Structures are given as structure tokens and as C-alpha cells.
PDB file of C-alpha atoms in Angstrom:
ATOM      1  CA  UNK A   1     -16.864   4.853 -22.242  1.00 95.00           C
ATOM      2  CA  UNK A   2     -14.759   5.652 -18.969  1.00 97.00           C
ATOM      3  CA  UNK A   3     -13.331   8.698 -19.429  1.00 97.00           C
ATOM      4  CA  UNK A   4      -9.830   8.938 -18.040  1.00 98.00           C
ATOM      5  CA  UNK A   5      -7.409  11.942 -17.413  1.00 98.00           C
ATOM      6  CA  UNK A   6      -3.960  11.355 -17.042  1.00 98.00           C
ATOM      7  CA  UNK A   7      -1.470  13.566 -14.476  1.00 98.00           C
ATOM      8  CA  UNK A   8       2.644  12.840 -14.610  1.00 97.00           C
ATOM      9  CA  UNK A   9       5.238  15.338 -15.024  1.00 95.00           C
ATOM     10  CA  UNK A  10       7.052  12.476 -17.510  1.00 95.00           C
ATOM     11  CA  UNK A  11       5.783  13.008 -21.103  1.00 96.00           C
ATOM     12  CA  UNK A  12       6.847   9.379 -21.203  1.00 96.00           C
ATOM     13  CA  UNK A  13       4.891   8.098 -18.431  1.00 95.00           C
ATOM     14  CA  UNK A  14       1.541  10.310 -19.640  1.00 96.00           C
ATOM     15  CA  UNK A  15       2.281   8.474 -23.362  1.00 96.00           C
ATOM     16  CA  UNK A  16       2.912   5.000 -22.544  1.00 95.00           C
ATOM     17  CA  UNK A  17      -0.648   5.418 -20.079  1.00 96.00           C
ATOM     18  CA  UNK A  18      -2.049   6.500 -22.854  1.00 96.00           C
ATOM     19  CA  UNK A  19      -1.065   3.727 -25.561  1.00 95.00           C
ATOM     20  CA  UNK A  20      -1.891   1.239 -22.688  1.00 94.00           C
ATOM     21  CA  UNK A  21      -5.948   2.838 -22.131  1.00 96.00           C
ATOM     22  CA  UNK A  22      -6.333   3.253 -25.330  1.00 93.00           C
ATOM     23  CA  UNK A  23      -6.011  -0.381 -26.608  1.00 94.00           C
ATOM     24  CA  UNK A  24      -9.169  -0.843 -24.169  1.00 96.00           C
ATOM     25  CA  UNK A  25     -12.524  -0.672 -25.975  1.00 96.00           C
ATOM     26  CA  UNK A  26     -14.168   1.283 -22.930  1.00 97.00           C
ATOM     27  CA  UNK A  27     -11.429   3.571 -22.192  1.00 97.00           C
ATOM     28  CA  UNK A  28     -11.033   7.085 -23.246  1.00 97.00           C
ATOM     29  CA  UNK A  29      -8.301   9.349 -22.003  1.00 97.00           C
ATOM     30  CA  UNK A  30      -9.731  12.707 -22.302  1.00 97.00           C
ATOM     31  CA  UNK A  31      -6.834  14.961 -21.098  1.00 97.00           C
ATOM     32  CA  UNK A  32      -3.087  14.656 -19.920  1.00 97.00           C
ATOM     33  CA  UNK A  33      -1.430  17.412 -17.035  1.00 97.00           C
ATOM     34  CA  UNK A  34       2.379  18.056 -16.162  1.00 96.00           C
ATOM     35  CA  UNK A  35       1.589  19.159 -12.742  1.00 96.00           C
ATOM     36  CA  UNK A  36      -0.878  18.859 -10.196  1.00 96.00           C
ATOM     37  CA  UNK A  37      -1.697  22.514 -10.730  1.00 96.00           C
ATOM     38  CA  UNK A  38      -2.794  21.977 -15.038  1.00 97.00           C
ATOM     39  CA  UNK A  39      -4.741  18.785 -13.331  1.00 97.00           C
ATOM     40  CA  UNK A  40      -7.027  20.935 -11.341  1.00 97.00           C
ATOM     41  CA  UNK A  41      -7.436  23.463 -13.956  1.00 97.00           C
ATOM     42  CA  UNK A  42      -8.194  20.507 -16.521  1.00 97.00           C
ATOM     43  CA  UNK A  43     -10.329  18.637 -14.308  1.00 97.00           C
ATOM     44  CA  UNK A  44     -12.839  21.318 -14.811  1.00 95.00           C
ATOM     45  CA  UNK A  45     -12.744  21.369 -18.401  1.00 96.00           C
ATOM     46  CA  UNK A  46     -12.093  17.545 -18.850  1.00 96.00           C
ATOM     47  CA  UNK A  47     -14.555  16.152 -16.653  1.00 96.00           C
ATOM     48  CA  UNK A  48     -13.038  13.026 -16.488  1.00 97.00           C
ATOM     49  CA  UNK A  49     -14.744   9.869 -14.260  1.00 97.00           C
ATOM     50  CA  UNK A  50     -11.156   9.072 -13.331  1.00 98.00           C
ATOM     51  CA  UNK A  51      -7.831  10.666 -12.685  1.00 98.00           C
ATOM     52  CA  UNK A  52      -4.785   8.484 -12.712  1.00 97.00           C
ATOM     53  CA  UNK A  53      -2.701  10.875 -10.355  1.00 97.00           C
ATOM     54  CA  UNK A  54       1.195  10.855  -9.993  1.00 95.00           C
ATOM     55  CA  UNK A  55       2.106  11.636  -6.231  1.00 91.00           C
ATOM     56  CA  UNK A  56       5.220  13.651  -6.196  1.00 89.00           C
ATOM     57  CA  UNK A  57       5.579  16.313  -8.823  1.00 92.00           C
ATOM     58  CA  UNK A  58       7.299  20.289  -8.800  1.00 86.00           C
ATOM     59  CA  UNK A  59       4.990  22.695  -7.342  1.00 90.00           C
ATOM     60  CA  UNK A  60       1.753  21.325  -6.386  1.00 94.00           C
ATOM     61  CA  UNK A  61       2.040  17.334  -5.597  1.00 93.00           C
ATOM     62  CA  UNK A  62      -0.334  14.634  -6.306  1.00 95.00           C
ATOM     63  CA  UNK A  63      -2.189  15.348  -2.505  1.00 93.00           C
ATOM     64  CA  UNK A  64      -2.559  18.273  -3.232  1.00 95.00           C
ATOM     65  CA  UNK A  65      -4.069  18.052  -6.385  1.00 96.00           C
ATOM     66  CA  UNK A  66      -6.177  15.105  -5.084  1.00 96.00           C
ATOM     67  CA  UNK A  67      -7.643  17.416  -2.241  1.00 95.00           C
ATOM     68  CA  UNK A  68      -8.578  20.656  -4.468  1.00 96.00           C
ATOM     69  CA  UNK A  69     -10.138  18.199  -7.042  1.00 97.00           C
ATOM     70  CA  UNK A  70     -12.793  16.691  -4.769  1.00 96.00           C
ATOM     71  CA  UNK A  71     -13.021  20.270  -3.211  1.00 94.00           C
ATOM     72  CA  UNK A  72     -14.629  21.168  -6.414  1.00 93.00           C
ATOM     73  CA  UNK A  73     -15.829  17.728  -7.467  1.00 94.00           C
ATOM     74  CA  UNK A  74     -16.494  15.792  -4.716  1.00 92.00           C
ATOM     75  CA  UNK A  75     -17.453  12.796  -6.444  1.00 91.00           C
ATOM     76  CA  UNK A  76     -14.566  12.401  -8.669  1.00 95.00           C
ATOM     77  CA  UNK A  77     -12.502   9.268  -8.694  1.00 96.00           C
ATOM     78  CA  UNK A  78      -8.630   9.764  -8.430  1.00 96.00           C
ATOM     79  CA  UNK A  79      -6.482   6.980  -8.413  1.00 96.00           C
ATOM     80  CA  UNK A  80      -2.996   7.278  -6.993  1.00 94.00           C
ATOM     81  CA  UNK A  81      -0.478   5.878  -9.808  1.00 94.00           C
ATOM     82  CA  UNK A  82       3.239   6.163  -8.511  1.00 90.00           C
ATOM     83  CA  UNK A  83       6.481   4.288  -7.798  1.00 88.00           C
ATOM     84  CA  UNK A  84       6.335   5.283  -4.037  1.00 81.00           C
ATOM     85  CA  UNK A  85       4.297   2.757  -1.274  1.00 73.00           C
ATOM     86  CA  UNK A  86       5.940   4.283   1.834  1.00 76.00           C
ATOM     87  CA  UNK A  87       3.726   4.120   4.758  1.00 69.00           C
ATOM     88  CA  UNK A  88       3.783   7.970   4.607  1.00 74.00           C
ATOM     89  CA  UNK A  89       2.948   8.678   1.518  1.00 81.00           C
ATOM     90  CA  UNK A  90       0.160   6.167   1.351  1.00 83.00           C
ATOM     91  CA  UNK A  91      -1.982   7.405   4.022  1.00 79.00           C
ATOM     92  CA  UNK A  92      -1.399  11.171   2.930  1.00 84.00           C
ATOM     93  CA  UNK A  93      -3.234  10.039  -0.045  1.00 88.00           C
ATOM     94  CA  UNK A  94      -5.885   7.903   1.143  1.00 85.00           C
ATOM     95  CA  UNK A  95      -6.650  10.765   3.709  1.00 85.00           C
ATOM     96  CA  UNK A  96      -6.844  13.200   0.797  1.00 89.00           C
ATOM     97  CA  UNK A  97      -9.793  11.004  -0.360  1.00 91.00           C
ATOM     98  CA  UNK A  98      -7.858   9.051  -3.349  1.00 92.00           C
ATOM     99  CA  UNK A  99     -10.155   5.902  -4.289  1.00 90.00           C
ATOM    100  CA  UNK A 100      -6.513   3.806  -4.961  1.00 90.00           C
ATOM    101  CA  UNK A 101      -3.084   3.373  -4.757  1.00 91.00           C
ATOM    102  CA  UNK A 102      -2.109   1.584  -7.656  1.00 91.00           C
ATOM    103  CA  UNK A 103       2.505   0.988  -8.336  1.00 90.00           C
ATOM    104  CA  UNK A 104       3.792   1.290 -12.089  1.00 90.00           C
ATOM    105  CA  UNK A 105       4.577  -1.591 -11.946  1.00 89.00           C
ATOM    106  CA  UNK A 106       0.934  -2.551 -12.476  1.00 90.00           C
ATOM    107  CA  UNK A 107      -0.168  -4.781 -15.906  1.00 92.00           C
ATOM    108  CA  UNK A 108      -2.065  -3.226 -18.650  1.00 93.00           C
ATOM    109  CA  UNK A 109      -4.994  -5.636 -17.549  1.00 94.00           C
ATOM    110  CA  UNK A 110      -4.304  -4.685 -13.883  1.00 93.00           C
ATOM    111  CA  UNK A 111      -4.780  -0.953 -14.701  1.00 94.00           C
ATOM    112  CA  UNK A 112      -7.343  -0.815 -16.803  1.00 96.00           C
ATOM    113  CA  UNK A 113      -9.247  -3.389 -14.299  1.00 95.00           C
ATOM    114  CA  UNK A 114      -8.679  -0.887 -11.740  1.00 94.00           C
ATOM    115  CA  UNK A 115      -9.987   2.341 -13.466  1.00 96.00           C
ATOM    116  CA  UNK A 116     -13.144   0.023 -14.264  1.00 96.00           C
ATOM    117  CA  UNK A 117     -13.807  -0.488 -10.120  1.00 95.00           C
ATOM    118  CA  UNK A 118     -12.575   2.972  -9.493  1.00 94.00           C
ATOM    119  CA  UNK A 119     -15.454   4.483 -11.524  1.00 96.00           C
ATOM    120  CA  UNK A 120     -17.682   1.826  -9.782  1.00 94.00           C
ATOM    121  CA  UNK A 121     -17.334   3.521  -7.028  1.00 92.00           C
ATOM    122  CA  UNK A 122     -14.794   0.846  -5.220  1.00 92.00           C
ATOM    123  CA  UNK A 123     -11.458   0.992  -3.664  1.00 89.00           C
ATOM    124  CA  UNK A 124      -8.397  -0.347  -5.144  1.00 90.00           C
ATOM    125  CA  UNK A 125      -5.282  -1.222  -3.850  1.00 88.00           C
ATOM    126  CA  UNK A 126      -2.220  -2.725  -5.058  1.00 85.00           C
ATOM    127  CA  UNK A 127      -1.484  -5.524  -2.646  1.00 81.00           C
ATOM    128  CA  UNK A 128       1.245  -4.461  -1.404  1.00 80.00           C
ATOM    129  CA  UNK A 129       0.093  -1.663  -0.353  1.00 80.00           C
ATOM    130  CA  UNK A 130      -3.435  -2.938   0.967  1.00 76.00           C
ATOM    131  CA  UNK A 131      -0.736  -4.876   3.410  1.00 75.00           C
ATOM    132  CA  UNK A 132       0.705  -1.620   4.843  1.00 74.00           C
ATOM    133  CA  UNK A 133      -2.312  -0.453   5.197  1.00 72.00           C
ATOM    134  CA  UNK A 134      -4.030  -3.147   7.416  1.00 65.00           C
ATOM    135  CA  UNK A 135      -0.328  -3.194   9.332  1.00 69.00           C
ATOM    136  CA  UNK A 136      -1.313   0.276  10.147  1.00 65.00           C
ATOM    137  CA  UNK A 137      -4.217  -0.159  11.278  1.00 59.00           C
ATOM    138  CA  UNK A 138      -3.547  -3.180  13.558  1.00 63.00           C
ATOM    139  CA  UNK A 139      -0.130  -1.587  15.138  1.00 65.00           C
ATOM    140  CA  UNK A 140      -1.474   2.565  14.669  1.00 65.00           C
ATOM    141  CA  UNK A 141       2.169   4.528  15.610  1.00 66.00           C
ATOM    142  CA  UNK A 142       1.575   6.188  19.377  1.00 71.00           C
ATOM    143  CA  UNK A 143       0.051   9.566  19.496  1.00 79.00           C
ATOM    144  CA  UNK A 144       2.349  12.141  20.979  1.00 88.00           C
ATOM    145  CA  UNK A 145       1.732  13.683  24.551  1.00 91.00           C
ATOM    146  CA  UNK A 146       1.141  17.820  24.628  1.00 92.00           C
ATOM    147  CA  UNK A 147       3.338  19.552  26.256  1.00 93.00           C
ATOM    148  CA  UNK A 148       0.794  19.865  29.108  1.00 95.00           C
ATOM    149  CA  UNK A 149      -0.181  16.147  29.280  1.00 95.00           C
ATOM    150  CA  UNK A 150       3.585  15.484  29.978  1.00 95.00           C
ATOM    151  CA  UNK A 151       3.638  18.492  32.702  1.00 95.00           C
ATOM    152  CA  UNK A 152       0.817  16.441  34.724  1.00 96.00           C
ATOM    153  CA  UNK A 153       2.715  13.470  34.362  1.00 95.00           C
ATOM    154  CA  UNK A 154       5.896  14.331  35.745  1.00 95.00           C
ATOM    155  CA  UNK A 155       3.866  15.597  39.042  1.00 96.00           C
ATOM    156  CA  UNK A 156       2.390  12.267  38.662  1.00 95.00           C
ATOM    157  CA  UNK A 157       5.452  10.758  38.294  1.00 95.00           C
ATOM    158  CA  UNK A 158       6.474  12.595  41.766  1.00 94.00           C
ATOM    159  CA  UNK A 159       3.543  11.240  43.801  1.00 94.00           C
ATOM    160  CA  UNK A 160       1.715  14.367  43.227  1.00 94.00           C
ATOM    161  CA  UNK A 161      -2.228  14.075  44.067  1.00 94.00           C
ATOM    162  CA  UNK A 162      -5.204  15.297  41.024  1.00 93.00           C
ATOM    163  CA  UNK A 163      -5.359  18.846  43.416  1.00 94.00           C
ATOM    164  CA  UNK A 164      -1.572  18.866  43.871  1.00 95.00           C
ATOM    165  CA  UNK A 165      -1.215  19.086  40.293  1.00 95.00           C
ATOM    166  CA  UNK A 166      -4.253  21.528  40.146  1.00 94.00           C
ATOM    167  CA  UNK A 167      -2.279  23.940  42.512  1.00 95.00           C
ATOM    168  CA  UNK A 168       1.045  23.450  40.878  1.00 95.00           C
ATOM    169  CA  UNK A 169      -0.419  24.349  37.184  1.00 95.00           C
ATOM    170  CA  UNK A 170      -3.071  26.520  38.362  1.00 95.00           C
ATOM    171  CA  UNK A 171      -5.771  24.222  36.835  1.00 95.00           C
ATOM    172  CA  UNK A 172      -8.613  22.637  38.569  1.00 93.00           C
ATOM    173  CA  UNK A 173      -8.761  18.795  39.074  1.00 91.00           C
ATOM    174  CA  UNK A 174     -11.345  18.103  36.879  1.00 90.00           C
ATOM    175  CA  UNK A 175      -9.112  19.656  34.485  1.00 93.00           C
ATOM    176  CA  UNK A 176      -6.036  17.078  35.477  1.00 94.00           C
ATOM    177  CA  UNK A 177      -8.465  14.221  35.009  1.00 92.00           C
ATOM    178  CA  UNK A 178      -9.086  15.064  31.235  1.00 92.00           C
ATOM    179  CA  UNK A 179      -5.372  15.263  30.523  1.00 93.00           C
ATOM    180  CA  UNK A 180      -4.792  11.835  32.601  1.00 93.00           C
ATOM    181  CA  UNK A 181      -7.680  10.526  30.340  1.00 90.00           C
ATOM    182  CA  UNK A 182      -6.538  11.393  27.782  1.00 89.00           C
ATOM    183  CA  UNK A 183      -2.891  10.439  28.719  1.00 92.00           C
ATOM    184  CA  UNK A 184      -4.418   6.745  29.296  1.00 89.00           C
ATOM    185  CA  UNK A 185      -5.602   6.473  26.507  1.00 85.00           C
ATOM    186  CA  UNK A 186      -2.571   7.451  24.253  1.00 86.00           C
ATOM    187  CA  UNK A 187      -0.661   4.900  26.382  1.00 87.00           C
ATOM    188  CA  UNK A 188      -2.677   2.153  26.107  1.00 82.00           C
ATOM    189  CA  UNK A 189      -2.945   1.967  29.746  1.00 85.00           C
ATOM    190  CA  UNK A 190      -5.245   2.237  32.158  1.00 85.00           C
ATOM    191  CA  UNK A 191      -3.820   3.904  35.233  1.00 88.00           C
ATOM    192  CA  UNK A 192      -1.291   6.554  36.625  1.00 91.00           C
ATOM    193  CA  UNK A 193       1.065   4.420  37.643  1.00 92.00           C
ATOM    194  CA  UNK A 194       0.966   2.238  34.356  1.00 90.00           C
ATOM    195  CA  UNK A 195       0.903   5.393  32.690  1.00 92.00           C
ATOM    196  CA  UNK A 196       3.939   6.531  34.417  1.00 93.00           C
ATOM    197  CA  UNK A 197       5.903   3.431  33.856  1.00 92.00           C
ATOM    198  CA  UNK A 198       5.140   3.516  30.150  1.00 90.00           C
ATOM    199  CA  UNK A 199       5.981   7.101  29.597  1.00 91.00           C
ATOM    200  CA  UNK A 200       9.529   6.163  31.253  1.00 91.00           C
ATOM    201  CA  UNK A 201      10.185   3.426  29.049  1.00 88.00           C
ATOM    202  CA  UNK A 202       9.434   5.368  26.135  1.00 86.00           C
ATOM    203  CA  UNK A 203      11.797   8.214  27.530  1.00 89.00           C
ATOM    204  CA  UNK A 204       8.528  10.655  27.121  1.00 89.00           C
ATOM    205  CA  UNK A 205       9.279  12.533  30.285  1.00 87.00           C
ATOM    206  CA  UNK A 206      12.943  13.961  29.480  1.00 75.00           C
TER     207      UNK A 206
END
């Protein structure tokens, strides 16, 4: 039997789970929490092989939970069960270490298929989500410049040389290189005057 613990702050939701696992011959749900704070508490009484984990509830949320469960229990399987698939709140649970996303929307059959790979060890992803996720990855959102890597720029910007810039920000120019590195490569560019160009098309320089 896979034993299952369920976390919603609906007593609807938790019930309706429940009714659903239940009509499965190798499903067990061995424990229900209101909050993400009773799921971590329960989790270490319940020892469940998978928690079907709610994302935003009062108090501690569904990340949070996620991340103080495999604190304790790192090999615990938690599967992400909520109405949200923003962008946002999908990678904040994949990079608590969740082993799915699943939307309640999801079948009976689609559920219980997916708490059966979870506790195999694999990934699972509602498809929709599994697209937002390889969007991600193929167009990642720019990194933000520090505060520094935008001072070097602007001397750039004004024609300054690597020890210019060292004088003006009392740094040395191996120093300026690493931030123009570093600058390059947030860019996606390859040179200062690239680098310059993009930064002012982006309005990054005030």
C-alpha cells in the first residue's frame, strides 16, 4: 500500500481526496492537515510515502511546508496539488524540492497515477505546467545588475578605460574585469560596447 497524507485548509478538498484514494486498492491515506504547520508535525508521526500538498494556505504555505519536510525527511515525496500554475509559484515549489505539480482539476485516474510515479521516485507534472516550465527554461527572465556592476558600466558607457574605472571606484582592474564578466554574461553579450548598448535599451543605466 502507498501511504498518502493529505494537506488543504478546505475540509472539503481533504474529504473529496480522500473518497477519491480510497476507492484505489493500493492507496491508503494515513493522515489529513489544515495547515502547512499540522503537516510537518504529522509528517513525523504519519510517515507517509507521499504528501499531496496545497500551496497557499494561512500561516505557513505549501513551500514552506515542502522545505521543512525534506529538512527532516529528505526522501519524502510531496506532490504539489493546487489551483495555481503561475510561473511564480511553480518554480518556488519545484525549488523547494516538490516531486510534482499536479491542478485540481486532475481525474481520479490522473491522481492516483501520479501518487503511484511519485513514490517511484519520478517527477510529475501536469502538462500544462511541464509547458511553463520548459518556456522557462528556454527564455530564463534576465538576471538583474548590482548596484556596482551598473556603476562600472556607466564609466563604460563614458569611454572610461578598465584602470579609469579602477581609479574612479577605488578598485583595481582585475576587479573591473570580474564585474564586466560578469556583466557579459547577464547580458547575453559578449563585449563592452554590446554590453553598453543592451543595458540602454533595457533602460538599466537610469
Amino acid at each position: 500500500m502507498i501511504r498518502v497524507m493529505l494537506v488543504d485548509d478546505h475540509p472539503v478538498v481533504r474529504e473529496g481526496l480522500r473518497g477519491m484514494l480510497e476507492a484505489e486498492p493500493d492507496l491508503t491515506v494515513v493522515g489529513e492537515a489544515g495547515s502547512g504547520d499540522e503537516a510537518v508535525a504529522l509528517d513525523r508521526v504519519a510517515r507517509p510515502d507521499v504528501v499531496l500538498m496545497d500551496l497557499r494556505m494561512p500561516g505557513l504555505d505549501g513551500v514552506g511546508a515542502t522545505k521543512r519536510i525534506l529538512r527532516d525527511q529528505p526522501g519524502r515525496r510531496i506532490v504539489v496539488l493546487t489551483t495555481y500554475e503561475t510561473d511564480a509559484d511553480i518554480l518556488r515549489a519545484v525549488e523547494a524540492g516538490a516531486s510534482g505539480y499536479l491542478l485540481k482539476d486532475a481525474s481520479r485516474t490522473e491522481l492516483a497515477n501520479a501518487i503511484r510515479a511519485a513514490s517511484r521516485g519520478e517527477t510529475v507534472l501536469a502538462p500544462s505546467v511541464a509547458g511553463k516550465l520548459v518556456n522557462r527554461v528556454r527564455n530564463p527572465e534576465p538576471q538583474p545588475l548590482s548596484a556596482r556592476e551598473v556603476e562600472v558600466l556607466r564609466l563604460v558607457a563614458k569611454g572610461g578605460t578598465n584602470a579609469d574605472i579602477g581609479r574612479a571606484l577605488h578598485i583595481s582592474e582585475a576587479t573591473v574585469k570580474t564585474h564586466l564578466l560578469r556583466v557579459f554574461g547577464k547580458l547575453g553579450v559578449s563585449d563592452r560596447t554590446a554590453a553598453v548598448t543592451t543595458a540602454m535599451a533595457r533602460n538599466l543605466l537610469g
